[in-house]
Amino acid sequence: MDEFLAVVKHVYLKNYINFEGRANRKEFWYAFLFSFVISFVLGWFGRVGTILSIIWSLAILLPTLGVGARRLHDINKSGWLLLLALIPLVGEIILIIWWAQEGDPNENQYGPVPEDVKPE
């Protein structure tokens, strides 16, 4: 649990709007899981939950785009490929496949191999 919280803190507080560098699979998927769970829980509160969910989505928009772009960088692809998400269904499927791939084991044009985020 400490590792999960350290990764979430790293993505949403320390790398809030960082679109440079690389993010490993663990960092990306932990951030995805965290934001999904929060959105799911907020959905239980009816109209108030809907408003809170919209606020939450806006608050995490930039860090989510940032970690998505850094994840693409890890597999040596441009962060601009996030725009594929605008293509209904097909774009999301392509992105999910890329996000699930193992990262480049060597330094690439986007930076060195990302290290795991360690709990403090």
PDB file of N, CA, C and O in Angstrom, residues 12-66:
ATOM      1  N   TYR A  12       0.466  12.744  -9.003  1.00  0.00           N
ATOM      2  CA  TYR A  12      -0.488  13.839  -8.835  1.00  0.00           C
ATOM      3  C   TYR A  12       0.046  15.048  -8.078  1.00  0.00           C
ATOM      4  O   TYR A  12      -0.568  16.104  -8.126  1.00  0.00           O
ATOM      5  N   LEU A  13       1.144  14.928  -7.382  1.00  0.00           N
ATOM      6  CA  LEU A  13       1.689  16.082  -6.668  1.00  0.00           C
ATOM      7  C   LEU A  13       3.038  16.538  -7.230  1.00  0.00           C
ATOM      8  O   LEU A  13       3.238  17.707  -7.486  1.00  0.00           O
ATOM      9  N   LYS A  14       3.955  15.606  -7.427  1.00  0.00           N
ATOM     10  CA  LYS A  14       5.303  15.989  -7.868  1.00  0.00           C
ATOM     11  C   LYS A  14       5.407  16.178  -9.375  1.00  0.00           C
ATOM     12  O   LYS A  14       6.186  16.985  -9.843  1.00  0.00           O
ATOM     13  N   ASN A  15       4.663  15.414 -10.155  1.00  0.00           N
ATOM     14  CA  ASN A  15       4.713  15.504 -11.616  1.00  0.00           C
ATOM     15  C   ASN A  15       3.384  15.988 -12.169  1.00  0.00           C
ATOM     16  O   ASN A  15       2.913  15.485 -13.188  1.00  0.00           O
ATOM     17  N   TYR A  16       2.788  16.961 -11.545  1.00  0.00           N
ATOM     18  CA  TYR A  16       1.420  17.375 -11.866  1.00  0.00           C
ATOM     19  C   TYR A  16       1.215  17.672 -13.351  1.00  0.00           C
ATOM     20  O   TYR A  16       0.294  17.165 -13.962  1.00  0.00           O
ATOM     21  N   ILE A  17       2.079  18.493 -13.935  1.00  0.00           N
ATOM     22  CA  ILE A  17       1.924  18.811 -15.353  1.00  0.00           C
ATOM     23  C   ILE A  17       3.212  18.528 -16.124  1.00  0.00           C
ATOM     24  O   ILE A  17       3.569  19.259 -17.033  1.00  0.00           O
ATOM     25  N   ASN A  18       3.867  17.446 -15.786  1.00  0.00           N
ATOM     26  CA  ASN A  18       5.109  17.078 -16.452  1.00  0.00           C
ATOM     27  C   ASN A  18       4.804  16.187 -17.651  1.00  0.00           C
ATOM     28  O   ASN A  18       4.294  15.088 -17.498  1.00  0.00           O
ATOM     29  N   PHE A  19       5.133  16.674 -18.835  1.00  0.00           N
ATOM     30  CA  PHE A  19       4.926  15.913 -20.057  1.00  0.00           C
ATOM     31  C   PHE A  19       6.251  15.417 -20.631  1.00  0.00           C
ATOM     32  O   PHE A  19       6.272  14.870 -21.726  1.00  0.00           O
ATOM     33  N   GLU A  20       7.334  15.621 -19.916  1.00  0.00           N
ATOM     34  CA  GLU A  20       8.653  15.207 -20.385  1.00  0.00           C
ATOM     35  C   GLU A  20       9.147  14.029 -19.572  1.00  0.00           C
ATOM     36  O   GLU A  20       8.781  13.859 -18.416  1.00  0.00           O
ATOM     37  N   GLY A  21       9.978  13.214 -20.185  1.00  0.00           N
ATOM     38  CA  GLY A  21      10.524  12.058 -19.501  1.00  0.00           C
ATOM     39  C   GLY A  21       9.695  10.821 -19.782  1.00  0.00           C
ATOM     40  O   GLY A  21       8.928  10.769 -20.748  1.00  0.00           O
ATOM     41  N   ARG A  22       9.864   9.842 -18.915  1.00  0.00           N
ATOM     42  CA  ARG A  22       9.226   8.549 -19.127  1.00  0.00           C
ATOM     43  C   ARG A  22       8.540   8.075 -17.852  1.00  0.00           C
ATOM     44  O   ARG A  22       8.948   8.433 -16.755  1.00  0.00           O
ATOM     45  N   ALA A  23       7.489   7.271 -18.013  1.00  0.00           N
ATOM     46  CA  ALA A  23       6.781   6.674 -16.876  1.00  0.00           C
ATOM     47  C   ALA A  23       6.663   5.172 -17.143  1.00  0.00           C
ATOM     48  O   ALA A  23       6.224   4.762 -18.213  1.00  0.00           O
ATOM     49  N   ASN A  24       7.044   4.368 -16.167  1.00  0.00           N
ATOM     50  CA  ASN A  24       6.942   2.921 -16.352  1.00  0.00           C
ATOM     51  C   ASN A  24       5.483   2.467 -16.224  1.00  0.00           C
ATOM     52  O   ASN A  24       4.600   3.241 -15.866  1.00  0.00           O
ATOM     53  N   ARG A  25       5.254   1.192 -16.531  1.00  0.00           N
ATOM     54  CA  ARG A  25       3.881   0.668 -16.493  1.00  0.00           C
ATOM     55  C   ARG A  25       3.245   0.802 -15.125  1.00  0.00           C
ATOM     56  O   ARG A  25       2.075   1.156 -15.000  1.00  0.00           O
ATOM     57  N   LYS A  26       4.017   0.499 -14.086  1.00  0.00           N
ATOM     58  CA  LYS A  26       3.466   0.548 -12.729  1.00  0.00           C
ATOM     59  C   LYS A  26       2.969   1.951 -12.396  1.00  0.00           C
ATOM     60  O   LYS A  26       1.868   2.119 -11.876  1.00  0.00           O
ATOM     61  N   GLU A  27       3.775   2.952 -12.700  1.00  0.00           N
ATOM     62  CA  GLU A  27       3.381   4.336 -12.420  1.00  0.00           C
ATOM     63  C   GLU A  27       2.093   4.690 -13.164  1.00  0.00           C
ATOM     64  O   GLU A  27       1.163   5.262 -12.589  1.00  0.00           O
ATOM     65  N   PHE A  28       2.006   4.328 -14.426  1.00  0.00           N
ATOM     66  CA  PHE A  28       0.821   4.651 -15.214  1.00  0.00           C
ATOM     67  C   PHE A  28      -0.413   3.940 -14.695  1.00  0.00           C
ATOM     68  O   PHE A  28      -1.457   4.555 -14.470  1.00  0.00           O
ATOM     69  N   TRP A  29      -0.328   2.624 -14.499  1.00  0.00           N
ATOM     70  CA  TRP A  29      -1.513   1.856 -14.123  1.00  0.00           C
ATOM     71  C   TRP A  29      -1.956   2.131 -12.693  1.00  0.00           C
ATOM     72  O   TRP A  29      -3.148   2.084 -12.393  1.00  0.00           O
ATOM     73  N   TYR A  30      -1.027   2.424 -11.773  1.00  0.00           N
ATOM     74  CA  TYR A  30      -1.429   2.815 -10.422  1.00  0.00           C
ATOM     75  C   TYR A  30      -2.191   4.138 -10.460  1.00  0.00           C
ATOM     76  O   TYR A  30      -3.193   4.314  -9.774  1.00  0.00           O
ATOM     77  N   ALA A  31      -1.716   5.084 -11.268  1.00  0.00           N
ATOM     78  CA  ALA A  31      -2.417   6.365 -11.389  1.00  0.00           C
ATOM     79  C   ALA A  31      -3.792   6.158 -12.003  1.00  0.00           C
ATOM     80  O   ALA A  31      -4.784   6.760 -11.564  1.00  0.00           O
ATOM     81  N   PHE A  32      -3.874   5.308 -13.013  1.00  0.00           N
ATOM     82  CA  PHE A  32      -5.156   4.999 -13.650  1.00  0.00           C
ATOM     83  C   PHE A  32      -6.116   4.372 -12.641  1.00  0.00           C
ATOM     84  O   PHE A  32      -7.280   4.768 -12.548  1.00  0.00           O
ATOM     85  N   LEU A  33      -5.637   3.390 -11.880  1.00  0.00           N
ATOM     86  CA  LEU A  33      -6.467   2.720 -10.881  1.00  0.00           C
ATOM     87  C   LEU A  33      -6.971   3.710  -9.834  1.00  0.00           C
ATOM     88  O   LEU A  33      -8.154   3.710  -9.479  1.00  0.00           O
ATOM     89  N   PHE A  34      -6.089   4.566  -9.347  1.00  0.00           N
ATOM     90  CA  PHE A  34      -6.462   5.555  -8.343  1.00  0.00           C
ATOM     91  C   PHE A  34      -7.568   6.467  -8.861  1.00  0.00           C
ATOM     92  O   PHE A  34      -8.596   6.658  -8.198  1.00  0.00           O
ATOM     93  N   SER A  35      -7.381   7.026 -10.056  1.00  0.00           N
ATOM     94  CA  SER A  35      -8.383   7.950 -10.583  1.00  0.00           C
ATOM     95  C   SER A  35      -9.701   7.235 -10.888  1.00  0.00           C
ATOM     96  O   SER A  35     -10.776   7.797 -10.676  1.00  0.00           O
ATOM     97  N   PHE A  36      -9.637   5.991 -11.350  1.00  0.00           N
ATOM     98  CA  PHE A  36     -10.851   5.224 -11.632  1.00  0.00           C
ATOM     99  C   PHE A  36     -11.632   4.945 -10.349  1.00  0.00           C
ATOM    100  O   PHE A  36     -12.857   5.116 -10.317  1.00  0.00           O
ATOM    101  N   VAL A  37     -10.945   4.533  -9.295  1.00  0.00           N
ATOM    102  CA  VAL A  37     -11.613   4.216  -8.033  1.00  0.00           C
ATOM    103  C   VAL A  37     -12.275   5.460  -7.446  1.00  0.00           C
ATOM    104  O   VAL A  37     -13.420   5.408  -7.000  1.00  0.00           O
ATOM    105  N   ILE A  38     -11.563   6.575  -7.467  1.00  0.00           N
ATOM    106  CA  ILE A  38     -12.145   7.819  -6.938  1.00  0.00           C
ATOM    107  C   ILE A  38     -13.384   8.209  -7.747  1.00  0.00           C
ATOM    108  O   ILE A  38     -14.429   8.546  -7.179  1.00  0.00           O
ATOM    109  N   SER A  39     -13.304   8.150  -9.064  1.00  0.00           N
ATOM    110  CA  SER A  39     -14.463   8.486  -9.902  1.00  0.00           C
ATOM    111  C   SER A  39     -15.624   7.538  -9.650  1.00  0.00           C
ATOM    112  O   SER A  39     -16.784   7.960  -9.594  1.00  0.00           O
ATOM    113  N   PHE A  40     -15.339   6.257  -9.479  1.00  0.00           N
ATOM    114  CA  PHE A  40     -16.372   5.260  -9.219  1.00  0.00           C
ATOM    115  C   PHE A  40     -17.074   5.536  -7.892  1.00  0.00           C
ATOM    116  O   PHE A  40     -18.302   5.511  -7.815  1.00  0.00           O
ATOM    117  N   VAL A  41     -16.297   5.821  -6.871  1.00  0.00           N
ATOM    118  CA  VAL A  41     -16.872   6.095  -5.549  1.00  0.00           C
ATOM    119  C   VAL A  41     -17.701   7.376  -5.590  1.00  0.00           C
ATOM    120  O   VAL A  41     -18.796   7.423  -5.022  1.00  0.00           O
ATOM    121  N   LEU A  42     -17.218   8.405  -6.259  1.00  0.00           N
ATOM    122  CA  LEU A  42     -17.979   9.655  -6.347  1.00  0.00           C
ATOM    123  C   LEU A  42     -19.310   9.451  -7.069  1.00  0.00           C
ATOM    124  O   LEU A  42     -20.289  10.139  -6.773  1.00  0.00           O
ATOM    125  N   GLY A  43     -19.352   8.509  -7.993  1.00  0.00           N
ATOM    126  CA  GLY A  43     -20.578   8.230  -8.728  1.00  0.00           C
ATOM    127  C   GLY A  43     -21.702   7.693  -7.862  1.00  0.00           C
ATOM    128  O   GLY A  43     -22.865   7.703  -8.269  1.00  0.00           O
ATOM    129  N   TRP A  44     -21.406   7.231  -6.676  1.00  0.00           N
ATOM    130  CA  TRP A  44     -22.416   6.680  -5.773  1.00  0.00           C
ATOM    131  C   TRP A  44     -23.240   7.753  -5.066  1.00  0.00           C
ATOM    132  O   TRP A  44     -24.236   7.443  -4.430  1.00  0.00           O
ATOM    133  N   PHE A  45     -22.819   8.990  -5.146  1.00  0.00           N
ATOM    134  CA  PHE A  45     -23.452  10.046  -4.364  1.00  0.00           C
ATOM    135  C   PHE A  45     -24.469  10.862  -5.141  1.00  0.00           C
ATOM    136  O   PHE A  45     -24.728  12.015  -4.806  1.00  0.00           O
ATOM    137  N   GLY A  46     -25.069  10.304  -6.164  1.00  0.00           N
ATOM    138  CA  GLY A  46     -26.145  10.974  -6.899  1.00  0.00           C
ATOM    139  C   GLY A  46     -25.703  12.252  -7.574  1.00  0.00           C
ATOM    140  O   GLY A  46     -24.631  12.329  -8.151  1.00  0.00           O
ATOM    141  N   ARG A  47     -26.550  13.282  -7.489  1.00  0.00           N
ATOM    142  CA  ARG A  47     -26.249  14.547  -8.159  1.00  0.00           C
ATOM    143  C   ARG A  47     -25.013  15.225  -7.595  1.00  0.00           C
ATOM    144  O   ARG A  47     -24.217  15.785  -8.342  1.00  0.00           O
ATOM    145  N   VAL A  48     -24.876  15.182  -6.290  1.00  0.00           N
ATOM    146  CA  VAL A  48     -23.683  15.778  -5.672  1.00  0.00           C
ATOM    147  C   VAL A  48     -22.434  15.042  -6.166  1.00  0.00           C
ATOM    148  O   VAL A  48     -21.424  15.647  -6.479  1.00  0.00           O
ATOM    149  N   GLY A  49     -22.544  13.730  -6.267  1.00  0.00           N
ATOM    150  CA  GLY A  49     -21.434  12.925  -6.763  1.00  0.00           C
ATOM    151  C   GLY A  49     -21.085  13.247  -8.201  1.00  0.00           C
ATOM    152  O   GLY A  49     -19.918  13.244  -8.582  1.00  0.00           O
ATOM    153  N   THR A  50     -22.110  13.545  -8.998  1.00  0.00           N
ATOM    154  CA  THR A  50     -21.869  13.915 -10.391  1.00  0.00           C
ATOM    155  C   THR A  50     -21.073  15.207 -10.470  1.00  0.00           C
ATOM    156  O   THR A  50     -20.106  15.305 -11.230  1.00  0.00           O
ATOM    157  N   ILE A  51     -21.459  16.179  -9.662  1.00  0.00           N
ATOM    158  CA  ILE A  51     -20.733  17.450  -9.630  1.00  0.00           C
ATOM    159  C   ILE A  51     -19.309  17.240  -9.126  1.00  0.00           C
ATOM    160  O   ILE A  51     -18.352  17.746  -9.712  1.00  0.00           O
ATOM    161  N   LEU A  52     -19.173  16.457  -8.062  1.00  0.00           N
ATOM    162  CA  LEU A  52     -17.831  16.174  -7.527  1.00  0.00           C
ATOM    163  C   LEU A  52     -16.994  15.397  -8.538  1.00  0.00           C
ATOM    164  O   LEU A  52     -15.783  15.623  -8.666  1.00  0.00           O
ATOM    165  N   SER A  53     -17.619  14.503  -9.267  1.00  0.00           N
ATOM    166  CA  SER A  53     -16.912  13.724 -10.277  1.00  0.00           C
ATOM    167  C   SER A  53     -16.408  14.616 -11.408  1.00  0.00           C
ATOM    168  O   SER A  53     -15.291  14.431 -11.900  1.00  0.00           O
ATOM    169  N   ILE A  54     -17.216  15.592 -11.798  1.00  0.00           N
ATOM    170  CA  ILE A  54     -16.786  16.543 -12.831  1.00  0.00           C
ATOM    171  C   ILE A  54     -15.614  17.370 -12.327  1.00  0.00           C
ATOM    172  O   ILE A  54     -14.619  17.564 -13.044  1.00  0.00           O
ATOM    173  N   ILE A  55     -15.701  17.845 -11.103  1.00  0.00           N
ATOM    174  CA  ILE A  55     -14.596  18.621 -10.509  1.00  0.00           C
ATOM    175  C   ILE A  55     -13.344  17.763 -10.427  1.00  0.00           C
ATOM    176  O   ILE A  55     -12.249  18.209 -10.759  1.00  0.00           O
ATOM    177  N   TRP A  56     -13.510  16.516  -9.982  1.00  0.00           N
ATOM    178  CA  TRP A  56     -12.380  15.587  -9.883  1.00  0.00           C
ATOM    179  C   TRP A  56     -11.740  15.371 -11.262  1.00  0.00           C
ATOM    180  O   TRP A  56     -10.520  15.405 -11.408  1.00  0.00           O
ATOM    181  N   SER A  57     -12.561  15.144 -12.272  1.00  0.00           N
ATOM    182  CA  SER A  57     -12.050  14.905 -13.616  1.00  0.00           C
ATOM    183  C   SER A  57     -11.262  16.098 -14.136  1.00  0.00           C
ATOM    184  O   SER A  57     -10.214  15.935 -14.769  1.00  0.00           O
ATOM    185  N   LEU A  58     -11.751  17.287 -13.876  1.00  0.00           N
ATOM    186  CA  LEU A  58     -11.031  18.492 -14.301  1.00  0.00           C
ATOM    187  C   LEU A  58      -9.723  18.657 -13.526  1.00  0.00           C
ATOM    188  O   LEU A  58      -8.706  19.080 -14.081  1.00  0.00           O
ATOM    189  N   ALA A  59      -9.750  18.311 -12.241  1.00  0.00           N
ATOM    190  CA  ALA A  59      -8.547  18.451 -11.401  1.00  0.00           C
ATOM    191  C   ALA A  59      -7.434  17.506 -11.833  1.00  0.00           C
ATOM    192  O   ALA A  59      -6.253  17.842 -11.731  1.00  0.00           O
ATOM    193  N   ILE A  60      -7.800  16.319 -12.317  1.00  0.00           N
ATOM    194  CA  ILE A  60      -6.765  15.345 -12.679  1.00  0.00           C
ATOM    195  C   ILE A  60      -6.512  15.275 -14.183  1.00  0.00           C
ATOM    196  O   ILE A  60      -5.746  14.432 -14.641  1.00  0.00           O
ATOM    197  N   LEU A  61      -7.129  16.160 -14.958  1.00  0.00           N
ATOM    198  CA  LEU A  61      -6.962  16.127 -16.402  1.00  0.00           C
ATOM    199  C   LEU A  61      -5.497  16.262 -16.814  1.00  0.00           C
ATOM    200  O   LEU A  61      -4.970  15.429 -17.561  1.00  0.00           O
ATOM    201  N   LEU A  62      -4.825  17.298 -16.345  1.00  0.00           N
ATOM    202  CA  LEU A  62      -3.429  17.509 -16.742  1.00  0.00           C
ATOM    203  C   LEU A  62      -2.483  16.407 -16.251  1.00  0.00           C
ATOM    204  O   LEU A  62      -1.660  15.921 -17.031  1.00  0.00           O
ATOM    205  N   PRO A  63      -2.583  15.979 -14.977  1.00  0.00           N
ATOM    206  CA  PRO A  63      -1.687  14.890 -14.582  1.00  0.00           C
ATOM    207  C   PRO A  63      -1.968  13.587 -15.325  1.00  0.00           C
ATOM    208  O   PRO A  63      -1.054  12.827 -15.621  1.00  0.00           O
ATOM    209  N   THR A  64      -3.223  13.349 -15.681  1.00  0.00           N
ATOM    210  CA  THR A  64      -3.556  12.140 -16.429  1.00  0.00           C
ATOM    211  C   THR A  64      -2.975  12.200 -17.835  1.00  0.00           C
ATOM    212  O   THR A  64      -2.404  11.220 -18.327  1.00  0.00           O
ATOM    213  N   LEU A  65      -3.106  13.346 -18.480  1.00  0.00           N
ATOM    214  CA  LEU A  65      -2.490  13.506 -19.802  1.00  0.00           C
ATOM    215  C   LEU A  65      -0.979  13.407 -19.708  1.00  0.00           C
ATOM    216  O   LEU A  65      -0.324  12.815 -20.568  1.00  0.00           O
ATOM    217  N   GLY A  66      -0.415  13.982 -18.649  1.00  0.00           N
ATOM    218  CA  GLY A  66       1.038  13.938 -18.464  1.00  0.00           C
ATOM    219  C   GLY A  66       1.566  12.523 -18.294  1.00  0.00           C
ATOM    220  O   GLY A  66       2.540  12.128 -18.939  1.00  0.00           O
TER     221      GLY A  66
END
